[in-house]
């Protein structure tokens, strides 16, 4: 049965550029999908979107939609113009947790797509900014049916609202030669430990875990995660001089100087007369640039672990914040090491939950109360590696500096 398609001249313009358009995808569902329910739903979705463009106003409002035993994981969307676009008057989004490292098989993807076309609109986003698979467009009744079906074959809802959100991790050691830790294990341990806090929102605001296996930070953890785990190393960078000389021979000394040596942010690299590379490892800040340019010759060192940064976030109350280093380096070799990282996360979330204001992210709380008070509250000793330029840091007071330095050296001697 043919449907009465909405006239969408403004949306049509979004298909005229050189890049693929999400409008084209919705139109394919409207025009080509074999199920009439999806044709009608996406048609009215396009109609409402065109109406929003015409009036310069959004017509979606929130509400309360959930599945049994869960307090979050669904983003309710009810239309304020549902009388004009009845087939899309309820268009809820279900957040579903992806596997660590986003490892999917084609069978998994087909299975989820079939279930979504059975109960929803067919629109899927891989992935939302929090890391979830976003199944966009279901009415209230079908929400429970879809969740029950995918839950039966192993999928779980992600976070929505003031809760611990779905974690993200890079593909890491599964296929990346720069990996410095077990990203998938860190991801699963943290998420599994905080499952209740994912499903039952009871926190001041959202709290995100992200895990990147090296300083490239492919998950944008430093600027997007309240608890960022970044793989790193603390010994000397591994250098294969034969491979590096071969690279210089192919590209020329000037190319290497312009594209590697002079681009080191701390001037830790120098090119010797025999085309070998000299690395001042003390000054290396693990920015990964040189390793990315010559991956055959340069690799992370052998003494590997992670750096933990707290408080990254995008703009809200006080603007963007980068994560603050709280644990400069931690080995993750034994089960005890892994337990300690989970315990640290528990301490931080508990302290933040007790001391943050409503709608305040962890980084915003640290800005308000000060880093020293935060570290004392979570039981972490102050370490000089937490700051780069103490005289320029609003966190640091210089009175008592000498006494604190003595304490730090004493702790280092005791640990060794």
Short mmCIF file of C-alpha atoms in Angstrom, two decimals:
data_model
loop_
_atom_site.label_atom_id
_atom_site.label_comp_id
_atom_site.label_asym_id
_atom_site.label_seq_id
_atom_site.Cartn_x
_atom_site.Cartn_y
_atom_site.Cartn_z
CA UNK A 1 0.00 0.00 0.00
CA UNK A 2 1.42 3.38 -1.07
CA UNK A 3 1.88 5.98 1.65
CA UNK A 4 1.31 9.71 1.37
CA UNK A 5 4.86 11.01 1.53
CA UNK A 6 5.52 14.29 3.29
CA UNK A 7 6.95 17.12 1.20
CA UNK A 8 10.50 17.75 2.51
CA UNK A 9 12.31 20.40 0.40
CA UNK A 10 14.57 21.53 3.25
CA UNK A 11 15.64 17.97 4.12
CA UNK A 12 16.27 17.29 0.43
CA UNK A 13 18.97 19.96 0.48
CA UNK A 14 20.90 17.92 3.04
CA UNK A 15 21.40 15.24 0.37
CA UNK A 16 22.96 17.63 -2.12
CA UNK A 17 26.44 17.81 -0.62
CA UNK A 18 29.43 15.54 -1.33
CA UNK A 19 29.02 13.46 1.84
CA UNK A 20 26.52 10.70 2.67
CA UNK A 21 23.41 12.06 4.35
CA UNK A 22 21.41 10.58 7.22
CA UNK A 23 18.32 11.81 5.36
CA UNK A 24 19.06 9.37 2.53
CA UNK A 25 19.19 6.51 5.01
CA UNK A 26 15.81 7.40 6.51
CA UNK A 27 14.32 7.77 3.04
CA UNK A 28 15.52 4.29 2.10
CA UNK A 29 13.63 2.88 5.07
CA UNK A 30 10.57 4.87 4.00
CA UNK A 31 10.72 3.84 0.34
CA UNK A 32 12.37 0.43 0.21
CA UNK A 33 11.76 -1.45 3.47
CA UNK A 34 9.28 -4.32 2.97
CA UNK A 35 7.38 -3.61 6.21
CA UNK A 36 4.65 -0.98 5.97
CA UNK A 37 4.92 -0.07 9.67
CA UNK A 38 8.51 1.08 9.18
CA UNK A 39 7.59 2.93 5.98
CA UNK A 40 4.94 4.94 7.82
CA UNK A 41 7.06 5.56 10.91
CA UNK A 42 10.04 6.94 8.99
CA UNK A 43 7.75 8.97 6.73
CA UNK A 44 6.23 10.76 9.70
CA UNK A 45 9.69 11.15 11.24
CA UNK A 46 10.81 13.00 8.10
CA UNK A 47 7.64 15.07 8.19
CA UNK A 48 8.24 16.18 11.77
CA UNK A 49 11.90 16.95 11.08
CA UNK A 50 10.92 19.11 8.10
CA UNK A 51 8.38 20.88 10.30
CA UNK A 52 11.11 21.53 12.88
CA UNK A 53 13.35 23.03 10.21
CA UNK A 54 10.52 25.24 9.00
CA UNK A 55 9.62 26.54 12.46
CA UNK A 56 13.16 26.38 13.91
CA UNK A 57 11.88 24.54 16.94
CA UNK A 58 12.29 21.03 18.31
CA UNK A 59 9.13 19.13 19.17
CA UNK A 60 10.46 16.18 21.16
CA UNK A 61 9.81 16.09 24.88
CA UNK A 62 10.99 13.64 27.49
CA UNK A 63 9.07 11.45 29.89
CA UNK A 64 9.49 8.19 31.73
CA UNK A 65 9.94 4.93 29.85
CA UNK A 66 11.74 1.90 31.22
CA UNK A 67 11.82 -1.87 31.12
CA UNK A 68 11.18 -4.13 34.08
CA UNK A 69 13.91 -4.04 36.78
CA UNK A 70 15.77 -1.16 35.11
CA UNK A 71 15.82 2.52 35.97
CA UNK A 72 17.75 3.79 32.96
CA UNK A 73 19.02 2.89 29.52
CA UNK A 74 16.15 4.37 27.52
CA UNK A 75 15.87 7.92 26.22
CA UNK A 76 12.15 8.74 26.04
CA UNK A 77 10.96 10.84 23.10
CA UNK A 78 7.34 11.91 22.81
CA UNK A 79 6.24 14.22 20.01
CA UNK A 80 4.45 17.47 20.78
CA UNK A 81 3.02 17.39 17.25
CA UNK A 82 1.96 13.75 17.35
CA UNK A 83 -1.50 14.63 16.04
CA UNK A 84 0.09 15.70 12.74
CA UNK A 85 2.64 12.85 12.62
CA UNK A 86 0.93 9.98 14.47
CA UNK A 87 3.17 7.14 13.26
CA UNK A 88 6.22 8.63 14.99
CA UNK A 89 4.52 10.22 18.00
CA UNK A 90 6.60 7.93 20.27
CA UNK A 91 10.21 7.55 19.14
CA UNK A 92 12.24 6.26 22.08
CA UNK A 93 15.93 5.38 21.89
CA UNK A 94 17.35 2.28 23.56
CA UNK A 95 20.99 2.33 24.54
CA UNK A 96 22.67 -1.07 24.36
CA UNK A 97 26.14 -1.84 25.66
CA UNK A 98 28.66 -2.85 22.98
CA UNK A 99 31.32 -5.52 23.53
CA UNK A 100 34.68 -4.31 24.85
CA UNK A 101 36.79 -3.03 21.98
CA UNK A 102 33.70 -3.05 19.74
CA UNK A 103 34.36 -6.59 18.56
CA UNK A 104 31.32 -7.80 16.60
CA UNK A 105 30.66 -10.74 14.37
CA UNK A 106 28.41 -10.32 11.34
CA UNK A 107 26.02 -12.83 12.94
CA UNK A 108 25.69 -10.59 16.01
CA UNK A 109 24.96 -7.54 13.86
CA UNK A 110 22.37 -9.35 11.74
CA UNK A 111 20.68 -10.74 14.83
CA UNK A 112 20.34 -7.30 16.43
CA UNK A 113 19.23 -5.69 13.15
CA UNK A 114 16.52 -8.32 12.67
CA UNK A 115 15.22 -7.79 16.20
CA UNK A 116 15.17 -4.02 15.75
CA UNK A 117 13.27 -4.19 12.45
CA UNK A 118 10.81 -6.48 14.20
CA UNK A 119 10.05 -4.03 17.02
CA UNK A 120 11.53 -0.64 16.08
CA UNK A 121 12.11 1.77 13.23
CA UNK A 122 15.21 0.13 11.75
CA UNK A 123 17.38 3.19 12.53
CA UNK A 124 20.62 2.27 14.33
CA UNK A 125 23.67 4.34 15.28
CA UNK A 126 27.07 2.72 15.90
CA UNK A 127 27.92 4.34 18.29
CA UNK A 128 26.56 7.18 20.40
CA UNK A 129 28.99 9.54 22.11
CA UNK A 130 28.78 7.53 25.32
CA UNK A 131 29.72 4.39 23.39
CA UNK A 132 26.35 2.67 23.26
CA UNK A 133 24.68 1.14 20.26
CA UNK A 134 21.75 3.50 19.73
CA UNK A 135 18.52 1.86 18.58
CA UNK A 136 16.46 4.90 17.60
CA UNK A 137 12.70 4.82 17.28
CA UNK A 138 10.39 2.50 19.23
CA UNK A 139 7.05 3.08 20.88
CA UNK A 140 6.53 2.37 24.56
CA UNK A 141 4.91 -1.02 24.08
CA UNK A 142 7.60 -2.42 21.77
CA UNK A 143 10.47 -1.20 23.98
CA UNK A 144 10.03 -4.04 26.46
CA UNK A 145 9.64 -6.67 23.72
CA UNK A 146 12.83 -5.58 21.98
CA UNK A 147 14.82 -5.57 25.20
CA UNK A 148 13.54 -9.02 26.21
CA UNK A 149 14.58 -10.48 22.88
CA UNK A 150 18.11 -9.07 22.72
CA UNK A 151 18.64 -9.77 26.43
CA UNK A 152 17.83 -13.43 25.81
CA UNK A 153 20.80 -13.67 23.46
CA UNK A 154 23.21 -11.71 25.63
CA UNK A 155 22.86 -7.93 25.25
CA UNK A 156 22.26 -5.44 28.04
CA UNK A 157 21.02 -1.86 28.25
CA UNK A 158 23.55 0.91 28.66
CA UNK A 159 23.37 3.97 30.87
CA UNK A 160 21.07 6.97 30.64
CA UNK A 161 20.51 9.64 33.24
CA UNK A 162 22.59 10.35 36.37
CA UNK A 163 24.45 7.06 36.45
CA UNK A 164 27.68 5.29 35.53
CA UNK A 165 27.60 5.26 31.74
CA UNK A 166 28.57 2.56 29.29
CA UNK A 167 32.37 2.28 29.08
CA UNK A 168 34.39 2.52 25.90
CA UNK A 169 37.68 0.84 25.03
CA UNK A 170 39.84 0.81 21.93
CA UNK A 171 40.50 -2.34 19.94
CA UNK A 172 43.89 -2.36 21.67
CA UNK A 173 46.06 -5.43 21.86
CA UNK A 174 43.67 -7.36 19.63
CA UNK A 175 45.16 -5.63 16.59
CA UNK A 176 47.19 -2.54 17.60
CA UNK A 177 50.96 -2.79 17.99
CA UNK A 178 51.05 0.29 20.25
CA UNK A 179 48.90 -1.26 22.97
CA UNK A 180 50.41 -1.05 26.45
CA UNK A 181 47.75 -2.83 28.52
CA UNK A 182 44.79 -5.20 28.38
CA UNK A 183 42.12 -2.71 27.37
CA UNK A 184 39.25 -5.19 27.15
CA UNK A 185 39.92 -6.57 30.64
CA UNK A 186 39.95 -3.07 32.13
CA UNK A 187 36.70 -2.28 30.33
CA UNK A 188 34.87 -5.41 31.46
CA UNK A 189 36.11 -5.26 35.06
CA UNK A 190 34.97 -1.68 35.53
CA UNK A 191 31.60 -2.12 33.84
CA UNK A 192 30.80 -5.41 35.54
CA UNK A 193 31.66 -3.96 38.95
CA UNK A 194 29.35 -0.97 38.47
CA UNK A 195 26.43 -2.67 36.74
CA UNK A 196 23.94 -1.56 39.40
CA UNK A 197 25.10 2.05 38.99
CA UNK A 198 24.58 1.75 35.23
CA UNK A 199 21.04 0.42 35.42
CA UNK A 200 19.70 2.31 38.43
CA UNK A 201 20.54 6.03 38.24
CA UNK A 202 21.30 7.37 41.73
CA UNK A 203 24.29 9.70 41.25
CA UNK A 204 24.66 13.50 41.02
CA UNK A 205 25.23 13.24 37.27
CA UNK A 206 26.87 10.95 34.72
CA UNK A 207 30.22 9.21 35.23
CA UNK A 208 32.13 7.79 32.27
CA UNK A 209 34.92 5.22 31.98
CA UNK A 210 37.06 5.14 28.84
CA UNK A 211 40.12 2.98 28.17
CA UNK A 212 42.80 3.73 25.56
CA UNK A 213 45.79 1.45 25.19
CA UNK A 214 48.37 4.15 24.46
CA UNK A 215 48.91 7.89 24.33
CA UNK A 216 47.15 8.13 20.96
CA UNK A 217 43.98 7.94 23.05
CA UNK A 218 41.72 6.75 20.25
CA UNK A 219 38.76 6.80 22.67
CA UNK A 220 39.24 10.52 23.51
CA UNK A 221 39.36 9.43 27.14
CA UNK A 222 41.42 12.34 28.47
CA UNK A 223 38.87 14.94 27.35
CA UNK A 224 35.68 12.88 27.57
CA UNK A 225 35.95 10.52 30.57
CA UNK A 226 35.54 11.09 34.27
CA UNK A 227 37.85 8.07 34.76
CA UNK A 228 40.36 7.68 31.92
CA UNK A 229 42.73 4.72 31.72
CA UNK A 230 45.62 5.37 29.30
CA UNK A 231 48.24 2.74 28.50
CA UNK A 232 51.86 3.91 28.79
CA UNK A 233 55.41 2.79 29.60
CA UNK A 234 58.08 4.10 31.99
CA UNK A 235 61.33 2.67 30.67
CA UNK A 236 63.13 3.56 27.43
CA UNK A 237 61.37 3.54 24.09
CA UNK A 238 62.28 0.52 21.95
CA UNK A 239 64.26 1.65 18.89
CA UNK A 240 65.20 -0.55 15.95
CA UNK A 241 68.06 1.49 14.50
CA UNK A 242 68.31 -0.58 11.29
CA UNK A 243 64.66 0.07 10.47
CA UNK A 244 65.03 3.75 11.32
CA UNK A 245 68.09 4.12 9.09
CA UNK A 246 66.18 2.40 6.28
CA UNK A 247 63.35 4.91 6.73
CA UNK A 248 65.83 7.82 6.56
CA UNK A 249 67.33 6.29 3.44
CA UNK A 250 63.91 6.13 1.76
CA UNK A 251 62.63 9.55 2.84
CA UNK A 252 65.81 11.59 3.26
CA UNK A 253 67.26 13.37 6.26
CA UNK A 254 65.40 16.63 5.65
CA UNK A 255 62.04 14.83 5.60
CA UNK A 256 62.84 13.08 8.89
CA UNK A 257 64.00 16.31 10.51
CA UNK A 258 60.90 18.22 9.36
CA UNK A 259 58.35 15.52 10.15
CA UNK A 260 59.74 13.73 13.20
CA UNK A 261 62.66 15.43 14.95
CA UNK A 262 61.34 19.00 15.05
CA UNK A 263 57.79 17.89 15.88
CA UNK A 264 58.74 16.33 19.19
CA UNK A 265 57.04 18.60 21.77
CA UNK A 266 59.92 18.32 24.26
CA UNK A 267 62.82 18.17 21.79
CA UNK A 268 63.66 14.69 23.03
CA UNK A 269 64.77 13.42 19.60
CA UNK A 270 67.90 14.06 17.56
CA UNK A 271 69.19 12.60 14.30
CA UNK A 272 72.78 11.43 14.40
CA UNK A 273 75.26 11.76 11.53
CA UNK A 274 74.98 8.04 10.78
CA UNK A 275 71.15 8.38 10.44
CA UNK A 276 70.51 6.65 13.75
CA UNK A 277 68.02 8.12 16.26
CA UNK A 278 69.00 9.50 19.63
CA UNK A 279 66.18 9.54 22.20
CA UNK A 280 66.34 11.49 25.47
CA UNK A 281 63.88 9.22 27.25
CA UNK A 282 63.83 11.40 30.37
CA UNK A 283 62.17 14.18 28.36
CA UNK A 284 59.85 11.95 26.32
CA UNK A 285 56.18 12.63 27.15
CA UNK A 286 54.76 9.65 25.21
CA UNK A 287 52.91 11.83 22.70
CA UNK A 288 53.17 8.91 20.21
CA UNK A 289 53.93 11.07 17.16
CA UNK A 290 57.27 9.52 16.28
CA UNK A 291 55.98 6.00 16.94
CA UNK A 292 53.05 6.61 14.61
CA UNK A 293 55.30 7.87 11.80
CA UNK A 294 57.83 5.02 12.00
CA UNK A 295 56.02 2.09 13.64
CA UNK A 296 58.51 -0.46 12.29
CA UNK A 297 61.37 1.27 14.06
CA UNK A 298 59.82 2.71 17.23
CA UNK A 299 57.73 0.92 19.83
CA UNK A 300 56.61 1.44 23.43
CA UNK A 301 59.04 0.32 26.10
CA UNK A 302 58.81 -3.01 27.93
CA UNK A 303 57.86 -1.73 31.41
CA UNK A 304 54.21 -1.09 30.61
CA UNK A 305 51.22 -0.04 32.65
CA UNK A 306 48.58 2.69 32.76
CA UNK A 307 48.11 6.30 33.74
CA UNK A 308 44.77 7.19 35.34
CA UNK A 309 43.27 10.63 34.81
CA UNK A 310 40.14 11.93 36.50
CA UNK A 311 37.66 14.63 35.56
CA UNK A 312 37.60 14.99 31.79
CA UNK A 313 34.35 16.35 30.33
CA UNK A 314 32.89 18.46 27.58
CA UNK A 315 31.19 21.83 28.03
CA UNK A 316 28.55 22.29 30.68
CA UNK A 317 28.91 24.38 33.83
CA UNK A 318 32.52 25.55 33.60
CA UNK A 319 33.56 24.65 30.07
CA UNK A 320 35.71 21.82 28.77
CA UNK A 321 38.07 20.05 31.17
CA UNK A 322 40.92 17.66 30.44
CA UNK A 323 41.48 14.81 32.85
CA UNK A 324 43.85 15.43 35.78
CA UNK A 325 46.55 12.82 36.42
CA UNK A 326 45.80 11.04 39.70
CA UNK A 327 47.87 7.87 39.21
CA UNK A 328 50.94 8.68 37.07
CA UNK A 329 51.84 5.02 36.52
CA UNK A 330 50.40 1.73 37.63
CA UNK A 331 51.39 -1.78 36.65
CA UNK A 332 48.54 -4.15 35.85
CA UNK A 333 50.33 -7.49 36.01
CA UNK A 334 48.64 -9.32 38.88
CA UNK A 335 45.02 -9.85 39.89
CA UNK A 336 45.75 -7.68 42.91
CA UNK A 337 46.72 -4.83 40.57
CA UNK A 338 43.43 -5.16 38.74
CA UNK A 339 41.49 -5.21 42.00
CA UNK A 340 43.22 -2.01 43.08
CA UNK A 341 42.11 -0.13 39.99
CA UNK A 342 38.50 -1.17 40.63
CA UNK A 343 38.83 -0.17 44.31
CA UNK A 344 40.16 3.25 43.26
CA UNK A 345 37.15 3.71 40.97
CA UNK A 346 34.84 2.78 43.86
CA UNK A 347 36.51 5.31 46.17
CA UNK A 348 36.26 8.07 43.58
CA UNK A 349 32.61 7.42 42.73
CA UNK A 350 31.66 7.21 46.41
CA UNK A 351 33.46 10.46 47.24
CA UNK A 352 31.97 12.23 44.22
CA UNK A 353 28.46 10.94 45.01
CA UNK A 354 28.72 12.27 48.56
CA UNK A 355 30.30 15.65 47.78
CA UNK A 356 29.18 16.74 44.32
CA UNK A 357 26.36 19.17 43.73
CA UNK A 358 23.38 18.13 41.65
CA UNK A 359 24.23 17.97 37.94
CA UNK A 360 27.96 18.33 38.69
CA UNK A 361 30.51 16.14 36.97
CA UNK A 362 33.54 14.80 38.86
CA UNK A 363 35.92 17.26 37.17
CA UNK A 364 33.70 20.17 38.08
CA UNK A 365 33.68 19.04 41.69
CA UNK A 366 37.49 18.89 41.70
CA UNK A 367 37.62 22.43 40.30
CA UNK A 368 35.32 23.58 43.10
CA UNK A 369 36.93 21.85 46.10
CA UNK A 370 40.54 21.69 44.89
CA UNK A 371 42.71 18.77 43.82
CA UNK A 372 44.41 18.37 47.20
CA UNK A 373 41.07 17.96 48.99
CA UNK A 374 39.95 15.47 46.35
CA UNK A 375 43.12 13.39 46.66
CA UNK A 376 42.81 13.36 50.43
CA UNK A 377 39.19 12.30 50.15
CA UNK A 378 39.96 9.31 47.92
CA UNK A 379 43.11 8.29 49.77
CA UNK A 380 45.71 9.04 47.07
CA UNK A 381 49.06 10.58 48.00
CA UNK A 382 50.12 13.77 46.21
CA UNK A 383 52.76 13.07 43.56
CA UNK A 384 54.84 15.68 41.66
CA UNK A 385 54.03 13.84 38.42
CA UNK A 386 50.43 14.97 38.76
CA UNK A 387 51.31 18.51 37.63
CA UNK A 388 53.61 19.80 34.93
CA UNK A 389 54.21 23.39 36.02
CA UNK A 390 53.36 23.76 39.71
CA UNK A 391 53.82 27.52 39.84
CA UNK A 392 51.16 27.90 37.13
CA UNK A 393 48.70 25.43 38.64
CA UNK A 394 45.78 26.76 40.64
CA UNK A 395 45.75 23.46 42.55
CA UNK A 396 49.16 23.90 44.12
CA UNK A 397 50.20 26.04 47.09
CA UNK A 398 53.93 26.59 47.43
CA UNK A 399 53.96 27.02 51.20
CA UNK A 400 55.06 23.75 52.75
CA UNK A 401 56.46 22.59 49.41
CA UNK A 402 59.84 21.55 50.81
CA UNK A 403 58.24 19.46 53.57
CA UNK A 404 55.95 17.73 51.06
CA UNK A 405 58.92 17.01 48.81
CA UNK A 406 60.75 15.31 51.68
CA UNK A 407 57.67 13.19 52.37
CA UNK A 408 57.51 12.17 48.72
CA UNK A 409 61.16 11.15 48.59
CA UNK A 410 60.67 9.15 51.79
CA UNK A 411 57.69 7.32 50.24
CA UNK A 412 59.72 6.57 47.11
CA UNK A 413 62.58 5.15 49.19
CA UNK A 414 60.18 3.04 51.22
CA UNK A 415 58.51 1.66 48.10
CA UNK A 416 61.83 0.68 46.54
#
